[in-house]
PDB file of N, CA, C and O in Angstrom:
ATOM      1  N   UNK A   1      45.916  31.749  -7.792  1.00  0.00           N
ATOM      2  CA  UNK A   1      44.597  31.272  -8.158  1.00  0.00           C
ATOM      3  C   UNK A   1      43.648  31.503  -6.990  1.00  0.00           C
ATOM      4  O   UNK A   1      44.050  31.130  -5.887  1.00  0.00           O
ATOM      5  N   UNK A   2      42.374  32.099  -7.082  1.00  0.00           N
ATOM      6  CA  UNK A   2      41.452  32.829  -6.238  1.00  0.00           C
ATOM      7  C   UNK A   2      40.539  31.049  -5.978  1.00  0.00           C
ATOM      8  O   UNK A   2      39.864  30.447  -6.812  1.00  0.00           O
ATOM      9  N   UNK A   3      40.777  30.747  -4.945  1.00  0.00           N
ATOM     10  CA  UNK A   3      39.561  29.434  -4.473  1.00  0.00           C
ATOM     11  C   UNK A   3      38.213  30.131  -4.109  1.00  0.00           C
ATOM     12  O   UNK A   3      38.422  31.182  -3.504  1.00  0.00           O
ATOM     13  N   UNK A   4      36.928  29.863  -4.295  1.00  0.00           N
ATOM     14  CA  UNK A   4      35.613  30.076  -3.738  1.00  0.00           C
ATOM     15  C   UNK A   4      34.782  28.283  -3.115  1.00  0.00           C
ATOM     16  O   UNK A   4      34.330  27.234  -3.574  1.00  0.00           O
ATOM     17  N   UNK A   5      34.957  28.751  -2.245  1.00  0.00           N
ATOM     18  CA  UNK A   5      34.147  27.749  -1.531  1.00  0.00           C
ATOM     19  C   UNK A   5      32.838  28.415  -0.868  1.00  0.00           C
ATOM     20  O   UNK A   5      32.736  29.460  -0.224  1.00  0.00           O
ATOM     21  N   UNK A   6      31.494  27.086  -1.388  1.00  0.00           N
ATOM     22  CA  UNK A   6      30.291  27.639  -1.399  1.00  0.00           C
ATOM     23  C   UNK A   6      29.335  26.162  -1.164  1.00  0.00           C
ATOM     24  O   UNK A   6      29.680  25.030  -1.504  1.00  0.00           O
ATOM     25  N   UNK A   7      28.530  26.410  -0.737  1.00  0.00           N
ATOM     26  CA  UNK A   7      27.176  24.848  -0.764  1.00  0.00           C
ATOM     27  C   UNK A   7      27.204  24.521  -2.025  1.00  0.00           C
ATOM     28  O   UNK A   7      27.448  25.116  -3.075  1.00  0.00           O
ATOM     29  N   UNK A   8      26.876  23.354  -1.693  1.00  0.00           N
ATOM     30  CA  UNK A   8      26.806  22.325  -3.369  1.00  0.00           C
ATOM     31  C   UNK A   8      25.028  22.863  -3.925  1.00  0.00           C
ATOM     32  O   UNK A   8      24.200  23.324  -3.139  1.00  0.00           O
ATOM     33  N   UNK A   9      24.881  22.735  -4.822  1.00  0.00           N
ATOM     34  CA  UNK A   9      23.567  23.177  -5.077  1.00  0.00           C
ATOM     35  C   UNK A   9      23.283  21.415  -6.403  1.00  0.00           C
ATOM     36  O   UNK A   9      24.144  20.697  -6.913  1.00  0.00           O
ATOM     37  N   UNK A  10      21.656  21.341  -6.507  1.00  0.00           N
ATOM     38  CA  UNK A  10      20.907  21.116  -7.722  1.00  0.00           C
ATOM     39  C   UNK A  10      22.490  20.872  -8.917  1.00  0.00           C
ATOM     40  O   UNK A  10      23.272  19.988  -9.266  1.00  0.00           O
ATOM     41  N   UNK A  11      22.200  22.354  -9.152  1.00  0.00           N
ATOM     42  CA  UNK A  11      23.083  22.325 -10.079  1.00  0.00           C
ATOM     43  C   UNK A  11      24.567  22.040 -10.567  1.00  0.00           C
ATOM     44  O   UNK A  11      25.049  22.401 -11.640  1.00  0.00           O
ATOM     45  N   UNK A  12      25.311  21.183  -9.371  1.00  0.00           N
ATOM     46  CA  UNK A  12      26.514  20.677  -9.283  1.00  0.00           C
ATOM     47  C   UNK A  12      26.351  19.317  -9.482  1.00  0.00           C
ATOM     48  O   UNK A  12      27.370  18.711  -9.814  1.00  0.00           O
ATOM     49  N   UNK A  13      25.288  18.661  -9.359  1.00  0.00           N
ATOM     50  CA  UNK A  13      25.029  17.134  -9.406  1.00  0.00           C
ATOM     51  C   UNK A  13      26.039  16.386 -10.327  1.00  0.00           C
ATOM     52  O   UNK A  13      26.754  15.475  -9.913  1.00  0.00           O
ATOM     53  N   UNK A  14      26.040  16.806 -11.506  1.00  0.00           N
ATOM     54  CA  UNK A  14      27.062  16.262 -12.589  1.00  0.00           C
ATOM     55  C   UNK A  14      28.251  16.245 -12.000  1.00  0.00           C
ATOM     56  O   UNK A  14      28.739  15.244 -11.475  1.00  0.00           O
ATOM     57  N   UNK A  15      28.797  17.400 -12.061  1.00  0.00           N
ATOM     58  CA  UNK A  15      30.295  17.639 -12.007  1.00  0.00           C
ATOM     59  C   UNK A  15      30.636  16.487 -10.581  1.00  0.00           C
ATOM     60  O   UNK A  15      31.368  15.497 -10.576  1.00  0.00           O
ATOM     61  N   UNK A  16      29.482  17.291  -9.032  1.00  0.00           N
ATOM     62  CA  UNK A  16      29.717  16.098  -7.743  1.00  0.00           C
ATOM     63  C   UNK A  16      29.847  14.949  -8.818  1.00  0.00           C
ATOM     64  O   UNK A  16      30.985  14.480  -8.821  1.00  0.00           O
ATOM     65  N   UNK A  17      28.872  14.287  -9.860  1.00  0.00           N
ATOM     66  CA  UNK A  17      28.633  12.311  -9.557  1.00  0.00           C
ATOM     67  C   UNK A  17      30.372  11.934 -10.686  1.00  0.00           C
ATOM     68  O   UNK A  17      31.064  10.919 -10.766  1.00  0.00           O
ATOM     69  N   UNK A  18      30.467  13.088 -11.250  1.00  0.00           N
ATOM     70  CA  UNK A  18      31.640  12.874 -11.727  1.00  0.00           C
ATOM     71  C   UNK A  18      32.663  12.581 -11.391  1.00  0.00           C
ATOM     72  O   UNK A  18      33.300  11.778 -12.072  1.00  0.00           O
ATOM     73  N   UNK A  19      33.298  13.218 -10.009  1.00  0.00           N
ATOM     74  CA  UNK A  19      34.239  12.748  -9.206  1.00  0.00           C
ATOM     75  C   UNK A  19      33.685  11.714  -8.858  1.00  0.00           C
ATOM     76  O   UNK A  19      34.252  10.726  -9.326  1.00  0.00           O
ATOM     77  N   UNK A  20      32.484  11.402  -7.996  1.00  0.00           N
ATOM     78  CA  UNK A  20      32.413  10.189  -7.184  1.00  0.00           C
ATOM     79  C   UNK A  20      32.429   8.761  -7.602  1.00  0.00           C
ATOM     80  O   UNK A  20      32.915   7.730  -7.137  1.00  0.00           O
ATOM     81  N   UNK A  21      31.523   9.161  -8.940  1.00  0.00           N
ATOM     82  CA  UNK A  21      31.439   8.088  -9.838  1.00  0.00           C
ATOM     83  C   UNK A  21      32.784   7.061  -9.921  1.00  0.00           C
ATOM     84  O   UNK A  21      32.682   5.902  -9.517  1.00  0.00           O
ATOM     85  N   UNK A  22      33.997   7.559 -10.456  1.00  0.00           N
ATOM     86  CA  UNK A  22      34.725   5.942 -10.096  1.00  0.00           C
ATOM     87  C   UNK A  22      35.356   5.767  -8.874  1.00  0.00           C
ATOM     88  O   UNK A  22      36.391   5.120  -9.028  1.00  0.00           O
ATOM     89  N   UNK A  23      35.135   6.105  -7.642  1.00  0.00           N
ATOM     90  CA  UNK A  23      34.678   5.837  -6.137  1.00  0.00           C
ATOM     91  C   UNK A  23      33.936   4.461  -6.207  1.00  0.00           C
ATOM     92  O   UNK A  23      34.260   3.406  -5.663  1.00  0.00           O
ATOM     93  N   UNK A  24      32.530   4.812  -7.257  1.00  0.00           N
ATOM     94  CA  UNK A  24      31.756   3.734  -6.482  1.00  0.00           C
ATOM     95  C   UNK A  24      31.892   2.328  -7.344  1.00  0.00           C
ATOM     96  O   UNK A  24      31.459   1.204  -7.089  1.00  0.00           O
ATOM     97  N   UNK A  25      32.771   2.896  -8.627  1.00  0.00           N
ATOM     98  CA  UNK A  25      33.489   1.877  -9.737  1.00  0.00           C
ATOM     99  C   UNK A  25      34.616   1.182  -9.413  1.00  0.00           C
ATOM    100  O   UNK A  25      34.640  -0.046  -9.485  1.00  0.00           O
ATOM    101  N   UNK A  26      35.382   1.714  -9.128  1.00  0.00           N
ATOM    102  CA  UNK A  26      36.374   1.397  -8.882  1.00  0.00           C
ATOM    103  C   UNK A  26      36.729   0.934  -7.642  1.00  0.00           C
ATOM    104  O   UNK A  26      37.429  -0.069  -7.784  1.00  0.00           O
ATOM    105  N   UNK A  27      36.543   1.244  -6.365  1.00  0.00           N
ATOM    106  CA  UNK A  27      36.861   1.469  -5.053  1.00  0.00           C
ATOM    107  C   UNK A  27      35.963   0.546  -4.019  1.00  0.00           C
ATOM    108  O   UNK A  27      34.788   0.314  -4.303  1.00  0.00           O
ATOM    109  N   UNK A  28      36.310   0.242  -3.310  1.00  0.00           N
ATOM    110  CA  UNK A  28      35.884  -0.253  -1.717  1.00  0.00           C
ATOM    111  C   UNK A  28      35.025   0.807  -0.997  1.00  0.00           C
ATOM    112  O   UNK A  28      34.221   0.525  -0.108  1.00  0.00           O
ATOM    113  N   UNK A  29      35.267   2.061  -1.461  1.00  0.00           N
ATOM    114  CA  UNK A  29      35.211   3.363  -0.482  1.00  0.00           C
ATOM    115  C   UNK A  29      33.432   3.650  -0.128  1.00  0.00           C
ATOM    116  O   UNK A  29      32.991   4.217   0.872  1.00  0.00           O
ATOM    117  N   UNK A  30      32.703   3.121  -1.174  1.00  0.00           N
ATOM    118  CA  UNK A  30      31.472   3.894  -1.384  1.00  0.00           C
ATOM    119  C   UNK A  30      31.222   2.442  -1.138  1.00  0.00           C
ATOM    120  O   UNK A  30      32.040   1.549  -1.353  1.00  0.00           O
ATOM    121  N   UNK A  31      29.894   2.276  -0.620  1.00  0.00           N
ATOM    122  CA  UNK A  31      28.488   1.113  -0.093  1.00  0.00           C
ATOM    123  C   UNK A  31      28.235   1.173  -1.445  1.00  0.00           C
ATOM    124  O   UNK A  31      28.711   0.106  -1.833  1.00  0.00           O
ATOM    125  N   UNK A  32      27.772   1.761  -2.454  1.00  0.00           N
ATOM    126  CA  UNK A  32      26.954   1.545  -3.433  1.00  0.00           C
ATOM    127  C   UNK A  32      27.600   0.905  -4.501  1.00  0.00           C
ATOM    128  O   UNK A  32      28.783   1.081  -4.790  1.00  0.00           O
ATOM    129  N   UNK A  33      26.700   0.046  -5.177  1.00  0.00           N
ATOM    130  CA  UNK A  33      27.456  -1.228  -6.022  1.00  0.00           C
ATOM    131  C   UNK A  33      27.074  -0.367  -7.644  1.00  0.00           C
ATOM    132  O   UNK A  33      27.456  -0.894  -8.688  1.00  0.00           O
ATOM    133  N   UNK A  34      26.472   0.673  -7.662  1.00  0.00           N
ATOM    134  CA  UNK A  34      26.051   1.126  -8.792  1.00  0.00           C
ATOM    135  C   UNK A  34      26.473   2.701  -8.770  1.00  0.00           C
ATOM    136  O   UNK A  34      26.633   3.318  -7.717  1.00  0.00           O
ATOM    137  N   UNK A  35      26.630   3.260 -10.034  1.00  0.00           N
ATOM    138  CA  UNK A  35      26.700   4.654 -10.029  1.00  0.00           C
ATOM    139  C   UNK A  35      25.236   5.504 -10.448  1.00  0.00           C
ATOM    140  O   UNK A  35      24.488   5.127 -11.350  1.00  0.00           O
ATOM    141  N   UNK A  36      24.999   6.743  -9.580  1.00  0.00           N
ATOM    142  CA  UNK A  36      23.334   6.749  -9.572  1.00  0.00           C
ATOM    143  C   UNK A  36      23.394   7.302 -10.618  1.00  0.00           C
ATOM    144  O   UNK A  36      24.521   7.450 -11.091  1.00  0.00           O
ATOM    145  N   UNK A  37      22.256   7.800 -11.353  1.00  0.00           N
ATOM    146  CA  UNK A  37      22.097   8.822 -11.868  1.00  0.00           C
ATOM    147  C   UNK A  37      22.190  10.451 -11.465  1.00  0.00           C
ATOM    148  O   UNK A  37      21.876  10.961 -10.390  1.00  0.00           O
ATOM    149  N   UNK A  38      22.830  11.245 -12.918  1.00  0.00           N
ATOM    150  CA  UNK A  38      22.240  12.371 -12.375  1.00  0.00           C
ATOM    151  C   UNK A  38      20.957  12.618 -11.699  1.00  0.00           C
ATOM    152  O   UNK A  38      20.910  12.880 -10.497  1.00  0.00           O
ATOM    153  N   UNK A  39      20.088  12.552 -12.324  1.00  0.00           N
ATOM    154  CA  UNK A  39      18.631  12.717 -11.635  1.00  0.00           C
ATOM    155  C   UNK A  39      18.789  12.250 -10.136  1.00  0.00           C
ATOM    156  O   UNK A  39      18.632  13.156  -9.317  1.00  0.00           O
ATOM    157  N   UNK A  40      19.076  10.972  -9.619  1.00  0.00           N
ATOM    158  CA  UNK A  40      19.097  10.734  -8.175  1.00  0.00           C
ATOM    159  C   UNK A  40      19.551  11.768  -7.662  1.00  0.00           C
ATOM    160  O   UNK A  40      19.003  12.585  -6.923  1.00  0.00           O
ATOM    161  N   UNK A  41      21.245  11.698  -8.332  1.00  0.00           N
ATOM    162  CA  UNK A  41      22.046  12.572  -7.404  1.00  0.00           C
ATOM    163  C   UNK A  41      21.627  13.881  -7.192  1.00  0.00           C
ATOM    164  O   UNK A  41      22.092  14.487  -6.226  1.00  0.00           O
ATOM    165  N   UNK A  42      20.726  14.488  -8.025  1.00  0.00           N
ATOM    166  CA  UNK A  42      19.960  16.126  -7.839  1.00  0.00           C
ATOM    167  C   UNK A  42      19.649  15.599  -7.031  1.00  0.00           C
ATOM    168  O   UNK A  42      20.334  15.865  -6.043  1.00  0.00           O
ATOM    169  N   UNK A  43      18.695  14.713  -6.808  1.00  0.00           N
ATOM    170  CA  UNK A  43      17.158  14.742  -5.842  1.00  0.00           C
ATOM    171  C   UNK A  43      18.051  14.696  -4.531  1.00  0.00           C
ATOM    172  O   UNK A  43      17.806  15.593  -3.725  1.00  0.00           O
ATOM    173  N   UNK A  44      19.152  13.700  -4.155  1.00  0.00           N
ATOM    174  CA  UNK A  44      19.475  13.539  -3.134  1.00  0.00           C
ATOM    175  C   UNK A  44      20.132  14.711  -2.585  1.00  0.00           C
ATOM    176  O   UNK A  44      19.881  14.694  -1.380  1.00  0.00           O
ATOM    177  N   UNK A  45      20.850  15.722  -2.866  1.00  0.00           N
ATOM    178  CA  UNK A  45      21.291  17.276  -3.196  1.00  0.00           C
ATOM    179  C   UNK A  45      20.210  17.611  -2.426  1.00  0.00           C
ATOM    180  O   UNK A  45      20.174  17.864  -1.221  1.00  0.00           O
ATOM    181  N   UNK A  46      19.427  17.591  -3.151  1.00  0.00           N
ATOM    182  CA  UNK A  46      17.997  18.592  -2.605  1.00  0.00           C
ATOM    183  C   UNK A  46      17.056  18.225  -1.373  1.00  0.00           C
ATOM    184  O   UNK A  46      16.417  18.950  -0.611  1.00  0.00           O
ATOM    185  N   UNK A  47      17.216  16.684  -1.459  1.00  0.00           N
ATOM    186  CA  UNK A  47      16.810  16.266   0.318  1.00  0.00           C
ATOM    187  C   UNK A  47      17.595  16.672   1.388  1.00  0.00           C
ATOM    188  O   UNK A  47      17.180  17.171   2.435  1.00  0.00           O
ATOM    189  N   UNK A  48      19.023  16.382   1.010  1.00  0.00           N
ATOM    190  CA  UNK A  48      20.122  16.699   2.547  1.00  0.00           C
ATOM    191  C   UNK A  48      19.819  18.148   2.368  1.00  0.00           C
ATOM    192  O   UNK A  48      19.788  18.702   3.467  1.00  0.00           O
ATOM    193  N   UNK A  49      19.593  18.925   1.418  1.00  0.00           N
ATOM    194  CA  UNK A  49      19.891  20.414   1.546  1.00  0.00           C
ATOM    195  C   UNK A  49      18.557  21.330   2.616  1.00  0.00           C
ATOM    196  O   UNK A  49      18.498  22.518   2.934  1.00  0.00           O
ATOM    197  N   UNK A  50      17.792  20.369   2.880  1.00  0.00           N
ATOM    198  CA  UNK A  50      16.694  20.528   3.181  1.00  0.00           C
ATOM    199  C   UNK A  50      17.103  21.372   4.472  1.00  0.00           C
ATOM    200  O   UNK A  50      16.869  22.537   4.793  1.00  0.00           O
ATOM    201  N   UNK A  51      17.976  20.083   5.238  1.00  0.00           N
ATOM    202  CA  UNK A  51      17.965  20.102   6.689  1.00  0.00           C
ATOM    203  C   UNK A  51      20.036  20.870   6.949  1.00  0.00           C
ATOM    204  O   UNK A  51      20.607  21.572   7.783  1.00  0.00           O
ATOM    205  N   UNK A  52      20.363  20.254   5.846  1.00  0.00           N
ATOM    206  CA  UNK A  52      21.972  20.386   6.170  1.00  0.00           C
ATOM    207  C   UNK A  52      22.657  20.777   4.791  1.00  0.00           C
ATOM    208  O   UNK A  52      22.242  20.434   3.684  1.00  0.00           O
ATOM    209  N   UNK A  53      23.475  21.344   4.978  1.00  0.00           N
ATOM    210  CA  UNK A  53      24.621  21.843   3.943  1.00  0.00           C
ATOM    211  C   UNK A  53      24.670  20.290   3.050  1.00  0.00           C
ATOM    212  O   UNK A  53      24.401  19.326   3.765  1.00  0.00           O
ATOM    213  N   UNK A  54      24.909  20.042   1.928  1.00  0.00           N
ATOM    214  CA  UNK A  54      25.299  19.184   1.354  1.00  0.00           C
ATOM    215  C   UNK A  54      26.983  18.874   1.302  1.00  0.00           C
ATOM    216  O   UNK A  54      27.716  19.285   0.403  1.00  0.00           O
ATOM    217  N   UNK A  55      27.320  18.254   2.187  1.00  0.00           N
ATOM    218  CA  UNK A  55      29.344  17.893   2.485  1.00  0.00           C
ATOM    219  C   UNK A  55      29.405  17.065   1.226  1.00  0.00           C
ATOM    220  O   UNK A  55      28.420  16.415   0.874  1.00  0.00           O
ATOM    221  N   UNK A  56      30.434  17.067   0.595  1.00  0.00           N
ATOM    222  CA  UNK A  56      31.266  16.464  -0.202  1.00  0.00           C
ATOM    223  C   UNK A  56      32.633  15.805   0.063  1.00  0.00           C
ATOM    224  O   UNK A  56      33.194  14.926  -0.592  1.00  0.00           O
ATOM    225  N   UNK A  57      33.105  16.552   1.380  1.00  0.00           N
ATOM    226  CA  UNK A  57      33.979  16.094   1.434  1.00  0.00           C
ATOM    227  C   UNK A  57      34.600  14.735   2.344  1.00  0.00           C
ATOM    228  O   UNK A  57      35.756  14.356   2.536  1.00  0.00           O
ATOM    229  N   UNK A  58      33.239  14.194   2.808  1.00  0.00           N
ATOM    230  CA  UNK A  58      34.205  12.714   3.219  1.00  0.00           C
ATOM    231  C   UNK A  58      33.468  11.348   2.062  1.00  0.00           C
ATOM    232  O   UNK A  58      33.915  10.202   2.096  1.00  0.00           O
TER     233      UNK A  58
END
């Protein structure tokens, strides 16, 4: 199986809040007591992307 690893874009917002989403349900792991919306989660995508790669992974 061929992996591609690439920046998160706009257009990953779903799939990202999908994993994270029961993180912030389920879990201790995440500060946030709510799961955002897509819409946030674009916008916030598109602020960090401003200055920095958007990480996913911690």
């Amino acid at each position: 199986m061929k992996h591609i690893i690439r920046l998160a874009t706009e257009s990953d917002s779903e799939a990202i809040l999908n994993i994270y989403a029961p993180y912030v349900r389920d879990t201790a792991f995440s500060f946030e007591y709510e799961v955002p919306t897509v819409a946030e989660f674009s916008r916030r995508i598109k602020e960090i992307s401003k200055q920095y790669p958007y990480d996913t992974s911690h």
